[in-house]
Coordinates of N, CA, C and O and ligand atoms in Angstrom, one line a residue:
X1 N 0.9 -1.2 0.0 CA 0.0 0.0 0.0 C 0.9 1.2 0.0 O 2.0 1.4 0.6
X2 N 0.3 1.9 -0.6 CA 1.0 3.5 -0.7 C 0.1 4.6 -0.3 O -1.2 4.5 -0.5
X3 N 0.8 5.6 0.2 CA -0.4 6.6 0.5 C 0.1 7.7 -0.2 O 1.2 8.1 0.0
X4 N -1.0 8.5 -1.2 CA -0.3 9.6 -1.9 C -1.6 10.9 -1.7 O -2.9 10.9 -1.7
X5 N -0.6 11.9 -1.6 CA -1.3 13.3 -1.1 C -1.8 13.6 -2.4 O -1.4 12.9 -3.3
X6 N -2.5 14.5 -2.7 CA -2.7 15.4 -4.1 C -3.2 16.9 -3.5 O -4.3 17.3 -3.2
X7 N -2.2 17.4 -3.5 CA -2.5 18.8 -2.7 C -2.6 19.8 -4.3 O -2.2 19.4 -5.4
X8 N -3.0 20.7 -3.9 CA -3.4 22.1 -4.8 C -3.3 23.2 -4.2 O -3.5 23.3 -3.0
X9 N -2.8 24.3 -5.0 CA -2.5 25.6 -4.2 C -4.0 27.0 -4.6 O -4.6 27.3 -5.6
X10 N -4.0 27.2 -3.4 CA -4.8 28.4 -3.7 C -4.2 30.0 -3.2 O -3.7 30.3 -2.1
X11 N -4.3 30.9 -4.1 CA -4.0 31.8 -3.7 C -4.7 32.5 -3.2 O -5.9 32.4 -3.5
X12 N -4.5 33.4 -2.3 CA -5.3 33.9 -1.2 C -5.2 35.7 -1.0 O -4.4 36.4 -0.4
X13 N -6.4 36.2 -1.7 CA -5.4 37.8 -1.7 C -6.7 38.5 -0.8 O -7.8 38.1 -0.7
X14 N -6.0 39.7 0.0 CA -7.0 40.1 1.1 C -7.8 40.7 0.5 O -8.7 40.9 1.3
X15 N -8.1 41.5 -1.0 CA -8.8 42.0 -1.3 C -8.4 42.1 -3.2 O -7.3 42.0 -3.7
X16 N -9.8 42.3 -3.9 CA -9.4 42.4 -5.3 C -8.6 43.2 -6.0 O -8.2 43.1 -7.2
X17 N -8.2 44.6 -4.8 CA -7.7 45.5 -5.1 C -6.1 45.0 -5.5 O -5.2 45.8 -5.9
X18 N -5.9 43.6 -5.3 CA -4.5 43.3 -5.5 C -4.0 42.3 -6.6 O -2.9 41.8 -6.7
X19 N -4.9 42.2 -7.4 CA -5.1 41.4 -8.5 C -4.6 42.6 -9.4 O -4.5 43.8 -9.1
X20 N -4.5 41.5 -10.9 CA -3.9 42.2 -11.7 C -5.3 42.6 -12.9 O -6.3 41.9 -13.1
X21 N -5.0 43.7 -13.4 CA -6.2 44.6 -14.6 C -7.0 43.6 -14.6 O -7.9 43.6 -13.7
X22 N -7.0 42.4 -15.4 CA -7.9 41.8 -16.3 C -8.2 40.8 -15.5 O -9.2 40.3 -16.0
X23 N -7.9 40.1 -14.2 CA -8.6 39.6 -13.3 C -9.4 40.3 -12.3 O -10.4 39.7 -11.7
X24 N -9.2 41.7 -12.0 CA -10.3 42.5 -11.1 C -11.1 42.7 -12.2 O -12.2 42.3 -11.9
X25 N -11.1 43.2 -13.9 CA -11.9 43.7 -14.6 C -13.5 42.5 -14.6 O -14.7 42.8 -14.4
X26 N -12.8 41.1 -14.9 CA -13.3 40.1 -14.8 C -14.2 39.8 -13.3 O -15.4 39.5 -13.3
X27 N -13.5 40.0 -12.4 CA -14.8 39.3 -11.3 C -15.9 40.9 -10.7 O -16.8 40.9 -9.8
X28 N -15.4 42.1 -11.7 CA -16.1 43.3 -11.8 C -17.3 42.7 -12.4 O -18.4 42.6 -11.9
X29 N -17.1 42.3 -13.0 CA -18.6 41.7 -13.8 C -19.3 40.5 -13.7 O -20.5 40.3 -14.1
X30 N -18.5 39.6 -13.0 CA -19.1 38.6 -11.7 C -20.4 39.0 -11.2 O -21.5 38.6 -11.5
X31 N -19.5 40.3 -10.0 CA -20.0 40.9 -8.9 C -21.2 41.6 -9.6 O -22.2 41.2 -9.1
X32 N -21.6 42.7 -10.8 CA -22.0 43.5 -11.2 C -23.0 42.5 -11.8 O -24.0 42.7 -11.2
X33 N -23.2 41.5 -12.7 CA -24.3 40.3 -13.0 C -25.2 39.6 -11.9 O -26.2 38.9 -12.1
X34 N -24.4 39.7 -10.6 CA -25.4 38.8 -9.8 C -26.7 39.4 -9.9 O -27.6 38.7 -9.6
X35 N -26.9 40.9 -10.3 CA -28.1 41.4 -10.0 C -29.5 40.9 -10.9 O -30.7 41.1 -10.6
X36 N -28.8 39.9 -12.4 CA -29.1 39.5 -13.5 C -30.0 38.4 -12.9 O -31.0 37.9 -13.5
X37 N -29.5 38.0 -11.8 CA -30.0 36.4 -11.3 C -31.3 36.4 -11.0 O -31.9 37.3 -10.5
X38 N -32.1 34.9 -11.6 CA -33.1 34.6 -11.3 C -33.2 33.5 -9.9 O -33.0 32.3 -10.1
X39 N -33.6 34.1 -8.9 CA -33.0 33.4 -7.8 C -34.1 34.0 -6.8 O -33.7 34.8 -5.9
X40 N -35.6 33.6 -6.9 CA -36.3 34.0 -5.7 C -36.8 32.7 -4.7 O -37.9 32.9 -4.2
X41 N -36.1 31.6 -4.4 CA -36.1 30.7 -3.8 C -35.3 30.6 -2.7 O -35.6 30.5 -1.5
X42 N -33.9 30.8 -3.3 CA -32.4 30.8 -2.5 C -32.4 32.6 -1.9 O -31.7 33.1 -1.0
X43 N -33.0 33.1 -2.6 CA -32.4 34.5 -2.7 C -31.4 34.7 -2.4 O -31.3 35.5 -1.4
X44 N -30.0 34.1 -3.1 CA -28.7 34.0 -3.5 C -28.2 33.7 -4.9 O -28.2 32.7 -5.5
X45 N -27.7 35.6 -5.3 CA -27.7 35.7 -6.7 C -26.3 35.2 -6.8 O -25.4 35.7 -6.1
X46 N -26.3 34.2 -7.8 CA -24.9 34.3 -8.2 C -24.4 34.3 -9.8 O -24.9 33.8 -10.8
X47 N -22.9 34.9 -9.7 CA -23.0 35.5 -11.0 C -21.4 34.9 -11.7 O -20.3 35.0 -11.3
X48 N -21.9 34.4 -12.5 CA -20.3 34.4 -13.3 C -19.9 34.6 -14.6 O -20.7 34.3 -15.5
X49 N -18.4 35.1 -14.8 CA -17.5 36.2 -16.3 C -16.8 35.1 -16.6 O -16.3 34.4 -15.7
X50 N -16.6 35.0 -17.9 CA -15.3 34.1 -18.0 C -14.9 34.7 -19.2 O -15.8 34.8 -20.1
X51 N -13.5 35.2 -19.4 CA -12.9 35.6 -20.7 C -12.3 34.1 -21.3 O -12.0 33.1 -20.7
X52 N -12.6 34.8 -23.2 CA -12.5 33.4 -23.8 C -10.8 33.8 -24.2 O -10.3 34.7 -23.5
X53 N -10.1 33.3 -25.3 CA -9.2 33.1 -25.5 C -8.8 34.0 -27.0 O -7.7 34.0 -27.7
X54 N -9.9 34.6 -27.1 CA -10.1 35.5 -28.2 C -10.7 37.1 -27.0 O -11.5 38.0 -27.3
X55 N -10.2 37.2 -26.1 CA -10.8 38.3 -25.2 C -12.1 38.4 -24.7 O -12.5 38.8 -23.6
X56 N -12.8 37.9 -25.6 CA -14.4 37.8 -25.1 C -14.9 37.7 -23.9 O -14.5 36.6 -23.5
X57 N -15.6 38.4 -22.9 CA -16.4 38.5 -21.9 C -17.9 38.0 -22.0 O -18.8 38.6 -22.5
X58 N -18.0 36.6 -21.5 CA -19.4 36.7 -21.4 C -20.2 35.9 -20.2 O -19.9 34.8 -19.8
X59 N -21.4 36.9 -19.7 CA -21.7 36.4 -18.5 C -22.7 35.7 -18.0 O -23.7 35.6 -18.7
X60 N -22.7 35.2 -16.9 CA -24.1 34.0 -16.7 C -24.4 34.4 -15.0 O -23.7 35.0 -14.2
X61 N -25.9 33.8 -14.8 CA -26.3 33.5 -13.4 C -26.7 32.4 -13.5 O -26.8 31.7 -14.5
X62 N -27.1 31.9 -11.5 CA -28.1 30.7 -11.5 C -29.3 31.4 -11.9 O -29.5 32.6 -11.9
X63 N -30.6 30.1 -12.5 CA -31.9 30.4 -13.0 C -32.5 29.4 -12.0 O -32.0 28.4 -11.7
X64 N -33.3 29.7 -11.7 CA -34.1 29.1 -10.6 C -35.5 28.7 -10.6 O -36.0 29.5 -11.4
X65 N -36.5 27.6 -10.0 CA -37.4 27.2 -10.6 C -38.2 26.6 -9.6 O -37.8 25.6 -8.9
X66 N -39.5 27.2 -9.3 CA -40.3 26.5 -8.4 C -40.4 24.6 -8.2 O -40.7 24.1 -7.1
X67 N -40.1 23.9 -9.2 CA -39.9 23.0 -9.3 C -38.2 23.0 -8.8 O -37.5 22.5 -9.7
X68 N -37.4 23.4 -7.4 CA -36.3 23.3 -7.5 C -35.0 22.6 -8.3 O -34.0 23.2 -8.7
X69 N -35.6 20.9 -8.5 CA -34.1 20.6 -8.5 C -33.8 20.8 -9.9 O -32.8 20.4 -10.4
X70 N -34.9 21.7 -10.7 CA -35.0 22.3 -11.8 C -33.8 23.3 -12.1 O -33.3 23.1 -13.2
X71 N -33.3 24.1 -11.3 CA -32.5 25.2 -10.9 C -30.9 24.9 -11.6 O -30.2 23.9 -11.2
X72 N -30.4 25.8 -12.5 CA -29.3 25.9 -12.8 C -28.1 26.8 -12.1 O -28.3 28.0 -11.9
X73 N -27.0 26.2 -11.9 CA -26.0 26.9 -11.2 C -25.4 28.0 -12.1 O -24.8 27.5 -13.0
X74 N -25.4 29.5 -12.2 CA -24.4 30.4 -12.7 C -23.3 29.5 -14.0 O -23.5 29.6 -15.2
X75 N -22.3 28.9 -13.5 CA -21.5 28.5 -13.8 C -21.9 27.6 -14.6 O -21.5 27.9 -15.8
X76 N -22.7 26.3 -14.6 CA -23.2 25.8 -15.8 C -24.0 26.2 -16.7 O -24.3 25.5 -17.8
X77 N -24.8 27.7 -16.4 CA -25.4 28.6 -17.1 C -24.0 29.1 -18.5 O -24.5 29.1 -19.7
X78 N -23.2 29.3 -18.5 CA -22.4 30.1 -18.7 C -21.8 28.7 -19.5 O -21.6 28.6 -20.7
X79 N -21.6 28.0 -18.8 CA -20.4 27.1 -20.3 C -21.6 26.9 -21.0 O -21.6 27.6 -22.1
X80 N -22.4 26.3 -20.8 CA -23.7 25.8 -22.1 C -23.4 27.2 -22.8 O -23.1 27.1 -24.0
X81 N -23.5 28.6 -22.2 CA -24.0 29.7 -23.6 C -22.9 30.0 -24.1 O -22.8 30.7 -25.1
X82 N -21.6 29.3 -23.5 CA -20.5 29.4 -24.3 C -19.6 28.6 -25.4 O -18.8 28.8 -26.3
X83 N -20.1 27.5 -24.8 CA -20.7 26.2 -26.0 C -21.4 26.2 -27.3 O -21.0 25.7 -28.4
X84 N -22.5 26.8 -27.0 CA -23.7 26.9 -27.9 C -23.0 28.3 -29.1 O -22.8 28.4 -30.3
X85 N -22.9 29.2 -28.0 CA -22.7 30.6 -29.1 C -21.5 30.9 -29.8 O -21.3 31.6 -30.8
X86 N -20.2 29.9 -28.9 CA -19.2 30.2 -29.3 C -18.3 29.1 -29.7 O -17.1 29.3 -29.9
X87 N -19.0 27.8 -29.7 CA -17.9 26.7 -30.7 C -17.2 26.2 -29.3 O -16.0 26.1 -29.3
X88 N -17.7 26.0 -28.6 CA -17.1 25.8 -27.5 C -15.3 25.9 -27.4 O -14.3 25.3 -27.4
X89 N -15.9 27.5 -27.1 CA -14.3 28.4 -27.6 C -13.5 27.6 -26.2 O -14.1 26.7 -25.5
X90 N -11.8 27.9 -25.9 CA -11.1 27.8 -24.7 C -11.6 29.2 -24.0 O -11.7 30.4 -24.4
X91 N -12.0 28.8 -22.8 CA -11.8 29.6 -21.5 C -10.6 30.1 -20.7 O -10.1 29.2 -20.0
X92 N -10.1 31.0 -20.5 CA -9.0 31.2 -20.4 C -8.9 31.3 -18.3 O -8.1 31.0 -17.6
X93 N -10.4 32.0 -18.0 CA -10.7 32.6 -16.6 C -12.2 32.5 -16.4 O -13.3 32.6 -17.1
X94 N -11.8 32.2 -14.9 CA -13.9 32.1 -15.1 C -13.7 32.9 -13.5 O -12.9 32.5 -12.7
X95 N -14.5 33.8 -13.2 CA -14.7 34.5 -11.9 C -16.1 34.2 -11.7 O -17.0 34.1 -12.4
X96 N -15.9 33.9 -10.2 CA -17.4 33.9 -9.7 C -18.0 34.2 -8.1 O -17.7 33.8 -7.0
X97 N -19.2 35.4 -8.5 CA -19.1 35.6 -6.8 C -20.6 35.5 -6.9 O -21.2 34.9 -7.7
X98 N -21.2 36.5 -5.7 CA -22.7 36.2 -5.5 C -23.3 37.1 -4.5 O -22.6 37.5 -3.7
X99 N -24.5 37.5 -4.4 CA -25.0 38.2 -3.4 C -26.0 37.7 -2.6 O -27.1 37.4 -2.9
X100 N -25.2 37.6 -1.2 CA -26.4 36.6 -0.7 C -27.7 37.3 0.5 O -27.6 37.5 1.8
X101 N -28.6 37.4 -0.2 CA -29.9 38.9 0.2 C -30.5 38.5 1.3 O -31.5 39.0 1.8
X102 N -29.6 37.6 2.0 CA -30.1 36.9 3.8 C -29.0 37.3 4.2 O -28.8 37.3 5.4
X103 N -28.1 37.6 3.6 CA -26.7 37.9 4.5 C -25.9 38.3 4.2 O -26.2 39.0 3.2
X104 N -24.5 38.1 4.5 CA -23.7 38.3 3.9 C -22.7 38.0 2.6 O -22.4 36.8 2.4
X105 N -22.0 39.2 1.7 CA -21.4 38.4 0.9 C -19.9 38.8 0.8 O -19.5 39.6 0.0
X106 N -19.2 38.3 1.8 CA -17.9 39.2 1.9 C -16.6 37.9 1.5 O -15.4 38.1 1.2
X107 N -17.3 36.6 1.6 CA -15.8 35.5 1.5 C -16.4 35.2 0.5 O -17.3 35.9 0.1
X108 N -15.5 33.6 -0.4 CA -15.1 33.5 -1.7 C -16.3 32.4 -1.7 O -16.1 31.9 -0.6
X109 N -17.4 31.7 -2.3 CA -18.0 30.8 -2.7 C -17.4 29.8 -3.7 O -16.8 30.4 -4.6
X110 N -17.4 28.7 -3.8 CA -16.8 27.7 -4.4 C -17.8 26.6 -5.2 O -18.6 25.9 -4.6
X111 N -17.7 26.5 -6.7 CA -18.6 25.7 -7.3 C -18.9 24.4 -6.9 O -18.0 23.6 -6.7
X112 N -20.1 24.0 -6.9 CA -21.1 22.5 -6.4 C -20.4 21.4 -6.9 O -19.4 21.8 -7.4
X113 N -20.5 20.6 -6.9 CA -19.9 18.8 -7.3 C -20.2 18.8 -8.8 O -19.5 18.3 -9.8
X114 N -21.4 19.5 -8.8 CA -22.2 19.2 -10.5 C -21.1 20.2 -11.3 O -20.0 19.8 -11.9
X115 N -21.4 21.4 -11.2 CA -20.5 22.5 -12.2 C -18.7 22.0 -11.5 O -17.9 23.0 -11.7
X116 N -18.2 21.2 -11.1 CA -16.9 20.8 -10.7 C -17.1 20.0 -11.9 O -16.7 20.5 -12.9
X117 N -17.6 18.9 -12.1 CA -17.7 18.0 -13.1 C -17.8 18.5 -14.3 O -17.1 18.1 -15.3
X118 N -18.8 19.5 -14.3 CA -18.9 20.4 -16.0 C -18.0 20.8 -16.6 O -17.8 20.5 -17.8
X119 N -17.0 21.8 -15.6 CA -15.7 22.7 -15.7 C -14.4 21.6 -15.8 O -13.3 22.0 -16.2
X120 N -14.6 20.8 -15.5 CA -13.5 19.7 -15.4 C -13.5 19.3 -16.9 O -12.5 19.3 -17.5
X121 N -14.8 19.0 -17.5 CA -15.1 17.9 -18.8 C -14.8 19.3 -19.9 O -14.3 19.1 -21.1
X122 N -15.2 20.6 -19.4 CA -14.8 21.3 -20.4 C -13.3 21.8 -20.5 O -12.8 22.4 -21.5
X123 N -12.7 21.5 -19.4 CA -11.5 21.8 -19.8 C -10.8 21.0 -20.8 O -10.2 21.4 -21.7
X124 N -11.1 19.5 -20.4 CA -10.7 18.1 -21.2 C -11.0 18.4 -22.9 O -10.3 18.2 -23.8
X125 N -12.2 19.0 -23.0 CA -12.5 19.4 -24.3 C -11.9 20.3 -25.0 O -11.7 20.3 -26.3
X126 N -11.5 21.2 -23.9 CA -10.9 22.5 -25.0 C -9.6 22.4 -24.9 O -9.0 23.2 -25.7
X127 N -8.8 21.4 -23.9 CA -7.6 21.5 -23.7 C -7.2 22.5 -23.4 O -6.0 22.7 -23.9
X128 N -7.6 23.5 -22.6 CA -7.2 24.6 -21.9 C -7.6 24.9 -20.2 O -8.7 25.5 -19.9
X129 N -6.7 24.6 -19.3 CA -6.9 24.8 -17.9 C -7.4 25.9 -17.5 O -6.5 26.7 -17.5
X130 N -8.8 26.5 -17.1 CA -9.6 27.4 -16.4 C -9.2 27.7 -15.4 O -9.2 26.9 -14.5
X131 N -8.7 29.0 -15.2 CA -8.4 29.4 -14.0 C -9.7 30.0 -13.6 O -10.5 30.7 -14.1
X132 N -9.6 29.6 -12.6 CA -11.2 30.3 -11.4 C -10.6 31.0 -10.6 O -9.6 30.8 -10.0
X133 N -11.5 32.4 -10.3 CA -11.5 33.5 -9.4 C -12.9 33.6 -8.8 O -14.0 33.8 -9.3
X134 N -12.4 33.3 -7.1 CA -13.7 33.3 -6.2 C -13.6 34.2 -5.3 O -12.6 34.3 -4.6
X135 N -14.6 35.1 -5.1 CA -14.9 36.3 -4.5 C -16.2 36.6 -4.1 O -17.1 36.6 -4.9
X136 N -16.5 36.8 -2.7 CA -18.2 37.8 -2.6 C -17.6 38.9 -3.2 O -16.5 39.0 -3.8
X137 N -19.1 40.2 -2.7 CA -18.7 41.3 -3.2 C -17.9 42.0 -3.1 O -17.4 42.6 -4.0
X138 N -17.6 42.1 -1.7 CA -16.3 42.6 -1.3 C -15.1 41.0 -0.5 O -15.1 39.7 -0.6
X139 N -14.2 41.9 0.2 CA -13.0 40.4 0.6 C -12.3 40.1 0.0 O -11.9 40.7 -1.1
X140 N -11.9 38.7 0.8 CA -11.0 37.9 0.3 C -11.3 37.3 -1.2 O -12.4 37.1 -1.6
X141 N -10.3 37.0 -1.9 CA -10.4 36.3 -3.7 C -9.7 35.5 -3.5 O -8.8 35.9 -2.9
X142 N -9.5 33.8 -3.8 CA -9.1 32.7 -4.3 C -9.1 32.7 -5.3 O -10.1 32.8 -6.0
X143 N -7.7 32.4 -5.9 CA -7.9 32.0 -7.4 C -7.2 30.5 -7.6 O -6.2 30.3 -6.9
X144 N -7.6 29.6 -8.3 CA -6.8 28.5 -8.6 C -6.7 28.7 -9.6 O -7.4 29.4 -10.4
X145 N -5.6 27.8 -9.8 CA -4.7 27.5 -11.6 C -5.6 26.8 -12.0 O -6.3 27.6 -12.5
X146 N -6.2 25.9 -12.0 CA -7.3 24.8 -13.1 C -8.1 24.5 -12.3 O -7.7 24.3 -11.1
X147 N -9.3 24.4 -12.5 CA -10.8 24.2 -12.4 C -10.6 22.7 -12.1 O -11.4 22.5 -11.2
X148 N -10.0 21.5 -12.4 CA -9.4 20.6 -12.2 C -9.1 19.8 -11.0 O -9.4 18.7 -10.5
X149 N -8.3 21.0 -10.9 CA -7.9 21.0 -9.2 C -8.8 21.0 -8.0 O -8.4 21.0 -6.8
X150 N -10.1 21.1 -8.4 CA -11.4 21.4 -7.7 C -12.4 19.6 -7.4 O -13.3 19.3 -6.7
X151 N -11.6 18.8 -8.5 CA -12.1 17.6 -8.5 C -10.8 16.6 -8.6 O -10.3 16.3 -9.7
X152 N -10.5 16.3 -7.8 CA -9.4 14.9 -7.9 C -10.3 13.4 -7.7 O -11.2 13.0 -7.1
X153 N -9.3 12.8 -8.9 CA -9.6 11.6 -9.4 C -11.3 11.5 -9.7 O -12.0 10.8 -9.0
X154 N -11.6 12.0 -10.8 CA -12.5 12.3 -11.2 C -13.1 11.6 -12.1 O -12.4 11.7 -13.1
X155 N -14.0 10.9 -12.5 CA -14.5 10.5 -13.9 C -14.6 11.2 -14.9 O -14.9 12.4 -14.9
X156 N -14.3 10.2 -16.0 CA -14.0 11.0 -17.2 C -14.5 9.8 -18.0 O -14.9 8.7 -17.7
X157 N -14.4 10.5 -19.5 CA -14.9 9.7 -20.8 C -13.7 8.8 -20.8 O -13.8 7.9 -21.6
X158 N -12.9 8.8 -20.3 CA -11.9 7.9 -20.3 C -11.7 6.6 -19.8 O -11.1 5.6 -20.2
X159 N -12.6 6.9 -18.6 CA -12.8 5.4 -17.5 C -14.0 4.8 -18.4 O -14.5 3.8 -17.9
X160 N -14.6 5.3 -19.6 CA -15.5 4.3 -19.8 C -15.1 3.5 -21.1 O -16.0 2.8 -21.5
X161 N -14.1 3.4 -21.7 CA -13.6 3.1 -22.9 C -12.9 1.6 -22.3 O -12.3 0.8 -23.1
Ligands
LIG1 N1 -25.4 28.3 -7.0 C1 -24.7 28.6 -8.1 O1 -25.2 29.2 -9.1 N2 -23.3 28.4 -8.1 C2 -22.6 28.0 -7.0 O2 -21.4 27.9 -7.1 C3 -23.3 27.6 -5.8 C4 -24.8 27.6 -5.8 C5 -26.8 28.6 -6.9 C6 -27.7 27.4 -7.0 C7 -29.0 27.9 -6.3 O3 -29.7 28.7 -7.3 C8 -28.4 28.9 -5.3 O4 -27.1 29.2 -5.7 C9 -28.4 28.4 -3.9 O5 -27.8 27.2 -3.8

């Protein structure tokens, strides 16, 4: 028997103000879409930007649905319309934060098991590692090198061949 770690690094910055242009510009519009969200269940809007590899900005919320488990997450909102509209371009960054209208939104939120699996399978596809930027509205930002790193030992189209 062997025992093996699989650690990942996160960066940890005390506020956005210390990020560089095009990752504050990016979770600017995160923050600035949560208001887009259809979210009167959770009343927790959340919003996410991902620049493609051609510069493109384009942004998504969760959509939500009296029938709950109906309800899409931000982040799987956003690959599907980036799929569909854009050839399922490479993602270069995906920022994502949220407003949460019961409380507060000052720490970093981190995507569900489902949109971990999405962001995982789209990276495999486009062959390009997604870096994620996580932030409330204000605070602390996390950023990881690949979206990847959010799911170890993962299924893939590969374990079924
Ligand atoms: N939600 C997202 O859109 N992304 C996340 O990363 C976490 C959760 C949504 C799902 C639901 O509409 C609401 O937030 C509360 O769970």
């Amino acid at each position: 028997m062997i025992k093996k770690d699989i650690p990942f690094a996160v960066e940890i910055y005390y506020s956005s103000e210390e990020l560089n242009e095009s990752d504050s510009e990016l979770l600017e519009q995160a923050r600035a879409i949560t208001q887009q969200a259809y979210a009167p269940y959770s009343n927790f809007r959340v919003g996410a930007a991902a620049i493609l590899a051609n510069g493109t900005i384009v942004t998504a919320t969760n959509q939500e649905n009296a029938s709950y488990p109906v309800g899409i997450c931000a982040e799987r909102v956003l690959l599907s319309a980036i799929a569909s509209q854009y050839g399922t371009a490479a993602i270069i960054t995906m920022a994502i934060s949220y407003d949460n209208l019961k409380g507060e939104s000052k720490s970093p939120i981190s995507p569900c098991g489902i949109c971990r699996q999405s962001l995982a399978e789209y990276e495999d596809r486009t062959h390009q590692p997604i870096k994620i930027i996580l932030a409330g509205l204000k605070g602390e930002v996390y950023i990881i090198e690949k979206a990847n790193y959010l799911l170890p030992l993962s299924f893939t189209a590969v374990d079924m061949k």
